[in-house]
GROMACS .gro file of C-alpha atoms in nm:
model
  434
    1UNK     CA    1  11.530  14.287   5.996
    2UNK     CA    2  11.497  14.409   6.353
    3UNK     CA    3  11.774  14.599   6.530
    4UNK     CA    4  11.830  14.306   6.772
    5UNK     CA    5  11.857  14.054   6.484
    6UNK     CA    6  12.109  14.268   6.303
    7UNK     CA    7  12.308  14.312   6.620
    8UNK     CA    8  12.319  13.935   6.678
    9UNK     CA    9  12.436  13.869   6.322
   10UNK     CA   10  12.701  14.134   6.345
   11UNK     CA   11  12.818  13.989   6.676
   12UNK     CA   12  12.830  13.641   6.524
   13UNK     CA   13  13.046  13.764   6.236
   14UNK     CA   14  13.284  13.937   6.474
   15UNK     CA   15  13.301  13.626   6.690
   16UNK     CA   16  13.379  13.402   6.394
   17UNK     CA   17  13.642  13.646   6.272
   18UNK     CA   18  13.805  13.645   6.616
   19UNK     CA   19  13.789  13.270   6.646
   20UNK     CA   20  13.927  13.223   6.301
   21UNK     CA   21  14.218  13.460   6.376
   22UNK     CA   22  14.290  13.273   6.697
   23UNK     CA   23  14.269  12.934   6.525
   24UNK     CA   24  14.490  13.049   6.241
   25UNK     CA   25  14.756  13.160   6.480
   26UNK     CA   26  14.806  13.499   6.313
   27UNK     CA   27  14.990  13.657   6.608
   28UNK     CA   28  15.285  13.829   6.448
   29UNK     CA   29  15.145  13.747   6.101
   30UNK     CA   30  15.408  13.476   6.044
   31UNK     CA   31  15.254  13.238   5.796
   32UNK     CA   32  15.354  12.879   5.877
   33UNK     CA   33  15.531  12.656   5.627
   34UNK     CA   34  15.390  12.315   5.528
   35UNK     CA   35  15.572  12.026   5.691
   36UNK     CA   36  15.643  11.764   5.427
   37UNK     CA   37  15.834  11.498   5.624
   38UNK     CA   38  15.686  11.184   5.767
   39UNK     CA   39  15.827  10.978   6.051
   40UNK     CA   40  16.206  10.974   6.088
   41UNK     CA   41  16.381  10.638   6.068
   42UNK     CA   42  16.369  10.615   6.449
   43UNK     CA   43  15.993  10.649   6.467
   44UNK     CA   44  15.939  10.425   6.164
   45UNK     CA   45  16.138  10.153   6.345
   46UNK     CA   46  15.933  10.215   6.660
   47UNK     CA   47  15.609  10.198   6.459
   48UNK     CA   48  15.714   9.865   6.306
   49UNK     CA   49  15.809   9.730   6.650
   50UNK     CA   50  15.465   9.822   6.792
   51UNK     CA   51  15.291   9.655   6.501
   52UNK     CA   52  15.509   9.346   6.525
   53UNK     CA   53  15.424   9.315   6.896
   54UNK     CA   54  15.052   9.337   6.808
   55UNK     CA   55  14.989   9.649   7.012
   56UNK     CA   56  14.686   9.851   6.908
   57UNK     CA   57  14.604  10.103   7.177
   58UNK     CA   58  14.767  10.412   7.324
   59UNK     CA   59  15.097  10.291   7.469
   60UNK     CA   60  15.376  10.444   7.678
   61UNK     CA   61  15.710  10.346   7.531
   62UNK     CA   62  16.038  10.334   7.718
   63UNK     CA   63  16.354  10.328   7.501
   64UNK     CA   64  16.578  10.088   7.697
   65UNK     CA   65  16.901  10.197   7.525
   66UNK     CA   66  16.833  10.561   7.600
   67UNK     CA   67  16.727  10.480   7.956
   68UNK     CA   68  17.058  10.294   8.011
   69UNK     CA   69  17.245  10.593   7.864
   70UNK     CA   70  17.079  10.824   8.114
   71UNK     CA   71  17.158  10.590   8.402
   72UNK     CA   72  17.521  10.594   8.304
   73UNK     CA   73  17.525  10.974   8.274
   74UNK     CA   74  17.369  11.016   8.615
   75UNK     CA   75  17.617  10.770   8.772
   76UNK     CA   76  17.907  10.955   8.608
   77UNK     CA   77  17.795  11.293   8.742
   78UNK     CA   78  17.732  11.171   9.099
   79UNK     CA   79  18.068  10.995   9.078
   80UNK     CA   80  18.053  10.837   9.422
   81UNK     CA   81  18.049  11.171   9.597
   82UNK     CA   82  17.693  11.129   9.720
   83UNK     CA   83  17.447  10.850   9.775
   84UNK     CA   84  17.179  10.831   9.511
   85UNK     CA   85  16.807  10.797   9.595
   86UNK     CA   86  16.560  10.702   9.321
   87UNK     CA   87  16.244  10.910   9.302
   88UNK     CA   88  15.977  10.641   9.266
   89UNK     CA   89  15.680  10.858   9.162
   90UNK     CA   90  15.872  10.946   8.838
   91UNK     CA   91  15.947  10.578   8.758
   92UNK     CA   92  15.631  10.397   8.878
   93UNK     CA   93  15.706  10.044   8.768
   94UNK     CA   94  15.882   9.768   8.961
   95UNK     CA   95  16.069   9.648   8.655
   96UNK     CA   96  16.176  10.001   8.565
   97UNK     CA   97  16.287  10.063   8.924
   98UNK     CA   98  16.481   9.741   8.931
   99UNK     CA   99  16.671   9.837   8.617
  100UNK     CA  100  16.755  10.177   8.760
  101UNK     CA  101  16.855  10.042   9.096
  102UNK     CA  102  17.075   9.773   8.936
  103UNK     CA  103  17.235  10.029   8.701
  104UNK     CA  104  17.312  10.279   8.982
  105UNK     CA  105  17.389  10.028   9.257
  106UNK     CA  106  17.141  10.179   9.508
  107UNK     CA  107  16.869  10.046   9.738
  108UNK     CA  108  16.758  10.398   9.837
  109UNK     CA  109  16.416  10.506   9.726
  110UNK     CA  110  16.196  10.815   9.775
  111UNK     CA  111  15.822  10.746   9.785
  112UNK     CA  112  15.519  10.971   9.775
  113UNK     CA  113  15.205  10.756   9.793
  114UNK     CA  114  15.096  10.524  10.076
  115UNK     CA  115  14.979  10.233   9.853
  116UNK     CA  116  15.317  10.247   9.674
  117UNK     CA  117  15.492  10.247  10.007
  118UNK     CA  118  15.320   9.924  10.110
  119UNK     CA  119  15.393   9.772   9.766
  120UNK     CA  120  15.763   9.851   9.783
  121UNK     CA  121  15.792   9.734  10.143
  122UNK     CA  122  15.641   9.402  10.034
  123UNK     CA  123  15.818   9.347   9.702
  124UNK     CA  124  16.155   9.514   9.771
  125UNK     CA  125  16.214   9.436  10.139
  126UNK     CA  126  16.583   9.546  10.119
  127UNK     CA  127  16.489   9.903  10.028
  128UNK     CA  128  16.595  10.208  10.225
  129UNK     CA  129  16.292  10.439  10.203
  130UNK     CA  130  16.260  10.812  10.261
  131UNK     CA  131  15.921  10.973  10.208
  132UNK     CA  132  15.923  11.269   9.972
  133UNK     CA  133  15.624  11.444  10.124
  134UNK     CA  134  15.461  11.440  10.471
  135UNK     CA  135  15.173  11.194  10.489
  136UNK     CA  136  14.859  11.257  10.695
  137UNK     CA  137  14.898  11.059  11.018
  138UNK     CA  138  14.599  10.843  10.912
  139UNK     CA  139  14.795  10.735  10.605
  140UNK     CA  140  15.088  10.635  10.826
  141UNK     CA  141  14.849  10.432  11.045
  142UNK     CA  142  14.714  10.265  10.730
  143UNK     CA  143  15.062  10.169  10.625
  144UNK     CA  144  15.124   9.986  10.950
  145UNK     CA  145  14.792   9.807  10.938
  146UNK     CA  146  14.861   9.677  10.588
  147UNK     CA  147  15.226   9.608  10.652
  148UNK     CA  148  15.151   9.405  10.965
  149UNK     CA  149  14.904   9.188  10.777
  150UNK     CA  150  15.161   9.048  10.539
  151UNK     CA  151  15.481   8.850  10.561
  152UNK     CA  152  15.781   9.060  10.464
  153UNK     CA  153  16.136   9.116  10.568
  154UNK     CA  154  16.100   9.496  10.557
  155UNK     CA  155  16.167   9.657  10.899
  156UNK     CA  156  16.014  10.004  10.906
  157UNK     CA  157  16.183  10.096  11.234
  158UNK     CA  158  16.516  10.060  11.049
  159UNK     CA  159  16.438  10.112  10.684
  160UNK     CA  160  16.171  10.382  10.667
  161UNK     CA  161  16.197  10.755  10.734
  162UNK     CA  162  15.876  10.942  10.782
  163UNK     CA  163  15.890  11.302  10.655
  164UNK     CA  164  15.763  11.563  10.901
  165UNK     CA  165  15.718  11.929  10.811
  166UNK     CA  166  15.581  12.089  11.130
  167UNK     CA  167  15.570  12.060  11.508
  168UNK     CA  168  15.200  11.987  11.490
  169UNK     CA  169  15.247  11.691  11.259
  170UNK     CA  170  15.543  11.573  11.471
  171UNK     CA  171  15.312  11.561  11.776
  172UNK     CA  172  15.058  11.352  11.584
  173UNK     CA  173  15.327  11.105  11.469
  174UNK     CA  174  15.454  11.077  11.830
  175UNK     CA  175  15.102  10.991  11.946
  176UNK     CA  176  15.061  10.733  11.671
  177UNK     CA  177  15.395  10.570  11.752
  178UNK     CA  178  15.294  10.547  12.122
  179UNK     CA  179  14.955  10.396  12.034
  180UNK     CA  180  15.110  10.137  11.807
  181UNK     CA  181  15.417  10.091  12.027
  182UNK     CA  182  15.607  10.130  11.703
  183UNK     CA  183  15.949  10.302  11.686
  184UNK     CA  184  15.949  10.553  11.405
  185UNK     CA  185  16.237  10.734  11.232
  186UNK     CA  186  16.165  11.099  11.155
  187UNK     CA  187  16.328  11.305  10.882
  188UNK     CA  188  16.253  11.680  10.896
  189UNK     CA  189  16.155  11.858  10.578
  190UNK     CA  190  16.340  12.194  10.571
  191UNK     CA  191  16.265  12.501  10.360
  192UNK     CA  192  16.585  12.606  10.187
  193UNK     CA  193  16.419  12.840   9.933
  194UNK     CA  194  16.131  12.658   9.766
  195UNK     CA  195  15.881  12.793  10.020
  196UNK     CA  196  15.644  12.497   9.999
  197UNK     CA  197  15.635  12.436  10.370
  198UNK     CA  198  15.873  12.260  10.597
  199UNK     CA  199  16.079  12.392  10.892
  200UNK     CA  200  16.208  12.736  10.805
  201UNK     CA  201  16.351  12.869  11.134
  202UNK     CA  202  16.640  12.758  11.353
  203UNK     CA  203  16.408  12.780  11.655
  204UNK     CA  204  16.147  12.548  11.499
  205UNK     CA  205  16.411  12.291  11.413
  206UNK     CA  206  16.555  12.309  11.763
  207UNK     CA  207  16.212  12.256  11.925
  208UNK     CA  208  16.132  11.966  11.695
  209UNK     CA  209  16.462  11.794  11.766
  210UNK     CA  210  16.414  11.843  12.138
  211UNK     CA  211  16.069  11.682  12.110
  212UNK     CA  212  16.213  11.389  11.918
  213UNK     CA  213  16.488  11.336  12.169
  214UNK     CA  214  16.237  11.333  12.454
  215UNK     CA  215  16.009  11.082  12.283
  216UNK     CA  216  16.062  10.715  12.371
  217UNK     CA  217  15.930  10.617  12.020
  218UNK     CA  218  16.080  10.869  11.776
  219UNK     CA  219  16.437  10.904  11.647
  220UNK     CA  220  16.585  11.173  11.427
  221UNK     CA  221  16.709  11.040  11.091
  222UNK     CA  222  16.807  11.360  10.905
  223UNK     CA  223  16.686  11.640  10.682
  224UNK     CA  224  16.527  11.666  10.338
  225UNK     CA  225  16.571  11.998  10.162
  226UNK     CA  226  16.422  12.011   9.810
  227UNK     CA  227  16.536  12.296   9.587
  228UNK     CA  228  16.387  12.281   9.232
  229UNK     CA  229  16.346  12.660   9.243
  230UNK     CA  230  16.719  12.682   9.162
  231UNK     CA  231  16.641  12.626   8.793
  232UNK     CA  232  16.325  12.837   8.786
  233UNK     CA  233  16.367  13.137   9.013
  234UNK     CA  234  16.526  13.464   8.887
  235UNK     CA  235  16.900  13.466   8.931
  236UNK     CA  236  17.201  13.251   8.835
  237UNK     CA  237  17.160  12.883   8.925
  238UNK     CA  238  17.498  12.865   9.093
  239UNK     CA  239  17.414  13.155   9.322
  240UNK     CA  240  17.071  13.012   9.406
  241UNK     CA  241  17.233  12.675   9.484
  242UNK     CA  242  17.483  12.842   9.716
  243UNK     CA  243  17.206  13.027   9.893
  244UNK     CA  244  17.009  12.710   9.938
  245UNK     CA  245  17.306  12.516  10.071
  246UNK     CA  246  17.401  12.800  10.307
  247UNK     CA  247  17.054  12.779  10.455
  248UNK     CA  248  17.080  12.399  10.471
  249UNK     CA  249  17.413  12.433  10.657
  250UNK     CA  250  17.261  12.675  10.910
  251UNK     CA  251  16.992  12.420  10.998
  252UNK     CA  252  17.251  12.142  11.017
  253UNK     CA  253  17.454  12.357  11.259
  254UNK     CA  254  17.137  12.419  11.464
  255UNK     CA  255  17.072  12.044  11.482
  256UNK     CA  256  17.427  11.969  11.595
  257UNK     CA  257  17.416  12.236  11.865
  258UNK     CA  258  17.076  12.112  11.986
  259UNK     CA  259  17.173  11.743  11.989
  260UNK     CA  260  17.532  11.791  12.094
  261UNK     CA  261  17.663  11.554  11.821
  262UNK     CA  262  17.768  11.542  11.461
  263UNK     CA  263  17.488  11.442  11.216
  264UNK     CA  264  17.688  11.389  10.900
  265UNK     CA  265  17.611  11.015  10.917
  266UNK     CA  266  17.238  11.080  10.891
  267UNK     CA  267  17.030  11.123  10.576
  268UNK     CA  268  17.090  11.475  10.446
  269UNK     CA  269  16.895  11.473  10.121
  270UNK     CA  270  16.868  11.734   9.847
  271UNK     CA  271  16.857  11.765   9.473
  272UNK     CA  272  16.633  11.647   9.196
  273UNK     CA  273  16.664  11.569   8.828
  274UNK     CA  274  16.693  11.938   8.732
  275UNK     CA  275  16.961  12.022   8.987
  276UNK     CA  276  17.166  11.712   9.068
  277UNK     CA  277  17.444  11.802   8.823
  278UNK     CA  278  17.503  12.126   9.002
  279UNK     CA  279  17.662  11.944   9.297
  280UNK     CA  280  17.938  11.761   9.110
  281UNK     CA  281  18.270  11.817   9.282
  282UNK     CA  282  18.113  11.996   9.575
  283UNK     CA  283  18.064  11.718   9.834
  284UNK     CA  284  18.330  11.868  10.064
  285UNK     CA  285  18.157  12.211  10.069
  286UNK     CA  286  17.783  12.129  10.093
  287UNK     CA  287  17.602  11.972  10.387
  288UNK     CA  288  17.400  11.725  10.178
  289UNK     CA  289  17.529  11.368  10.148
  290UNK     CA  290  17.268  11.226   9.907
  291UNK     CA  291  17.095  11.336   9.586
  292UNK     CA  292  16.758  11.232   9.444
  293UNK     CA  293  16.646  11.211   9.084
  294UNK     CA  294  16.393  11.022   8.877
  295UNK     CA  295  16.235  11.200   8.579
  296UNK     CA  296  16.571  11.284   8.424
  297UNK     CA  297  16.622  10.913   8.353
  298UNK     CA  298  16.326  10.906   8.112
  299UNK     CA  299  16.334  11.275   8.014
  300UNK     CA  300  15.979  11.412   7.971
  301UNK     CA  301  15.979  11.749   7.797
  302UNK     CA  302  15.947  11.961   8.115
  303UNK     CA  303  16.304  11.850   8.189
  304UNK     CA  304  16.460  11.993   7.873
  305UNK     CA  305  16.702  12.208   8.069
  306UNK     CA  306  17.073  12.291   8.037
  307UNK     CA  307  17.150  12.077   8.345
  308UNK     CA  308  17.018  11.769   8.157
  309UNK     CA  309  17.153  11.843   7.812
  310UNK     CA  310  17.353  11.518   7.812
  311UNK     CA  311  17.043  11.306   7.887
  312UNK     CA  312  16.842  11.155   7.605
  313UNK     CA  313  16.464  11.150   7.541
  314UNK     CA  314  16.365  10.798   7.653
  315UNK     CA  315  15.986  10.796   7.673
  316UNK     CA  316  15.709  10.852   7.419
  317UNK     CA  317  15.335  10.806   7.393
  318UNK     CA  318  15.232  10.608   7.084
  319UNK     CA  319  14.872  10.644   6.963
  320UNK     CA  320  14.711  10.468   6.661
  321UNK     CA  321  14.554  10.668   6.387
  322UNK     CA  322  14.184  10.568   6.360
  323UNK     CA  323  14.061  10.797   6.077
  324UNK     CA  324  14.221  11.020   5.816
  325UNK     CA  325  14.018  11.283   5.632
  326UNK     CA  326  14.137  11.477   5.327
  327UNK     CA  327  14.020  11.810   5.461
  328UNK     CA  328  13.943  11.990   5.784
  329UNK     CA  329  13.584  12.074   5.874
  330UNK     CA  330  13.467  12.271   6.177
  331UNK     CA  331  13.115  12.188   6.291
  332UNK     CA  332  12.875  12.484   6.257
  333UNK     CA  333  13.126  12.700   6.071
  334UNK     CA  334  13.138  12.600   5.701
  335UNK     CA  335  13.456  12.712   5.529
  336UNK     CA  336  13.646  12.781   5.847
  337UNK     CA  337  13.851  12.468   5.821
  338UNK     CA  338  13.952  12.559   5.465
  339UNK     CA  339  14.037  12.909   5.584
  340UNK     CA  340  14.259  12.757   5.850
  341UNK     CA  341  14.442  12.544   5.591
  342UNK     CA  342  14.492  12.843   5.359
  343UNK     CA  343  14.674  13.023   5.631
  344UNK     CA  344  14.849  12.722   5.782
  345UNK     CA  345  14.889  12.427   5.535
  346UNK     CA  346  14.952  12.201   5.835
  347UNK     CA  347  14.573  12.221   5.886
  348UNK     CA  348  14.498  12.074   5.544
  349UNK     CA  349  14.407  11.724   5.654
  350UNK     CA  350  14.258  11.569   5.967
  351UNK     CA  351  14.355  11.265   6.166
  352UNK     CA  352  14.158  11.126   6.460
  353UNK     CA  353  14.364  10.920   6.698
  354UNK     CA  354  14.285  10.657   6.962
  355UNK     CA  355  14.274  10.861   7.285
  356UNK     CA  356  14.430  11.199   7.338
  357UNK     CA  357  14.436  11.514   7.553
  358UNK     CA  358  14.739  11.389   7.746
  359UNK     CA  359  15.000  11.609   7.914
  360UNK     CA  360  15.219  11.568   7.611
  361UNK     CA  361  15.346  11.738   7.295
  362UNK     CA  362  15.321  11.601   6.943
  363UNK     CA  363  15.659  11.504   6.802
  364UNK     CA  364  15.608  11.274   6.500
  365UNK     CA  365  15.532  11.304   6.221
  366UNK     CA  366  15.654  11.667   6.221
  367UNK     CA  367  15.397  11.934   6.168
  368UNK     CA  368  15.110  11.766   6.355
  369UNK     CA  369  14.898  12.032   6.527
  370UNK     CA  370  14.596  12.040   6.757
  371UNK     CA  371  14.297  12.234   6.624
  372UNK     CA  372  14.216  12.495   6.885
  373UNK     CA  373  13.876  12.570   6.736
  374UNK     CA  374  13.759  12.212   6.707
  375UNK     CA  375  13.881  12.146   7.062
  376UNK     CA  376  14.045  11.863   7.255
  377UNK     CA  377  13.926  11.506   7.322
  378UNK     CA  378  14.047  11.223   7.541
  379UNK     CA  379  13.852  10.978   7.330
  380UNK     CA  380  13.933  11.066   6.965
  381UNK     CA  381  14.165  11.364   6.952
  382UNK     CA  382  14.156  11.565   6.632
  383UNK     CA  383  14.498  11.641   6.481
  384UNK     CA  384  14.576  11.833   6.165
  385UNK     CA  385  14.858  11.779   5.921
  386UNK     CA  386  14.987  11.892   5.583
  387UNK     CA  387  14.871  11.742   5.252
  388UNK     CA  388  15.189  11.546   5.169
  389UNK     CA  389  15.280  11.394   5.508
  390UNK     CA  390  15.292  11.019   5.484
  391UNK     CA  391  15.030  10.897   5.736
  392UNK     CA  392  14.753  10.641   5.702
  393UNK     CA  393  14.486  10.484   5.922
  394UNK     CA  394  14.655  10.217   6.130
  395UNK     CA  395  14.981  10.412   6.152
  396UNK     CA  396  15.097  10.558   6.479
  397UNK     CA  397  15.159  10.914   6.592
  398UNK     CA  398  15.405  10.987   6.871
  399UNK     CA  399  15.394  11.238   7.153
  400UNK     CA  400  15.640  11.327   7.424
  401UNK     CA  401  15.507  11.346   7.779
  402UNK     CA  402  15.555  11.668   7.971
  403UNK     CA  403  15.594  11.474   8.297
  404UNK     CA  404  15.654  11.116   8.396
  405UNK     CA  405  15.512  11.092   8.746
  406UNK     CA  406  15.143  11.081   8.647
  407UNK     CA  407  15.153  11.018   8.272
  408UNK     CA  408  15.336  10.681   8.299
  409UNK     CA  409  15.043  10.539   8.498
  410UNK     CA  410  14.780  10.606   8.232
  411UNK     CA  411  14.857  10.345   7.969
  412UNK     CA  412  14.894  10.009   8.139
  413UNK     CA  413  15.213   9.813   8.077
  414UNK     CA  414  15.515  10.012   7.956
  415UNK     CA  415  15.638   9.891   7.618
  416UNK     CA  416  16.013   9.853   7.629
  417UNK     CA  417  16.167   9.940   7.290
  418UNK     CA  418  16.499   9.776   7.210
  419UNK     CA  419  16.627   9.989   6.923
  420UNK     CA  420  16.920   9.758   6.848
  421UNK     CA  421  16.679   9.472   6.776
  422UNK     CA  422  16.399   9.689   6.642
  423UNK     CA  423  16.138   9.529   6.865
  424UNK     CA  424  15.935   9.567   7.184
  425UNK     CA  425  16.135   9.329   7.398
  426UNK     CA  426  15.932   9.347   7.722
  427UNK     CA  427  15.620   9.482   7.883
  428UNK     CA  428  15.669   9.631   8.227
  429UNK     CA  429  15.359   9.660   8.450
  430UNK     CA  430  15.307   9.994   8.624
  431UNK     CA  431  15.177  10.066   8.977
  432UNK     CA  432  14.808  10.089   9.043
  433UNK     CA  433  14.699  10.452   9.064
  434UNK     CA  434  14.471  10.401   9.363
   0.00000   0.00000   0.00000
């Protein structure tokens, strides 16, 4: 055996040892326990409902009862102190939006995508729309071209607020409005602590407002100050909220000095799902007069926060089990799968599911794990489970999305689960992604 051959074999042994340790999850040397339970009664009922409806592909499920609960909780917390604006990117389905709007009594929407803007303007012509991010001016021009081609009662000069984050973009919008001879309402994005762009200085706000006042085509419609950092940045959330609102108030004061008038009747937007509850009972002491939220109504896992503890998980990914093997085998490494299962009995068997690799966490049956050595797949994801967990080919596994705004668009129609009837009572189409 040559020196180089011996070196390569030694290196391969070390690599396999390291990979095995990583795949076993031996950090801390806490040996996992075998999970014995199968689906809870909730997921068994959901599985039966999916089968009864004849569904057989990865499906995004909305629990209607839990959704309605979350709508009621949100309405209770806002309590008429603020207007409520629905964040459309988090609830990208006309039927889903209609249920939320009916349950909260609002026509106010926040949109983030030009095709969705045209869709809503056409299908919900009574909507009051604020953009949640600044569009390239070419996207704004595209909206007007498409909007003008159809018959609709939506009046953008009255019902649409374009979000502008800089003096340069404001100038481009002014030029577009003049070219189209189209009056445009402008809402200024302000930086109140997130530091993701927007107007950050009193001087910049004053110059922008002066430019709007001098334009024959533009009108000032308010401010949008987004503040999700309140729940993520170091420091108490109450203190961070107060800091953000103090900065918001400074910019409102600047606007009123510059314009020589009160702006409390304009759109002064803030909040999000993670922060909206922090403003309860504070309407007299904060400048904002409306709050936005969306994801908190369906509760993906990224929103498991103290400020949403009274909301319920209302959305799940359901994926059929295609294959079930009685052991775990790793290609090119004989015995490694068995070694994994000796350390972690939840690696004892293997299931391959229809689809996979979503932004989601496995929730049922308990004990399902990804195999980090085998790797991930968006076609047939490999999952491992303990020996005694009740699962068979044709059954379903359930995952919980981390987010709603992109994940809800990946599965086609949303399957609406009515837990009181134990059935999928409706299929709600989602927006096109393009």
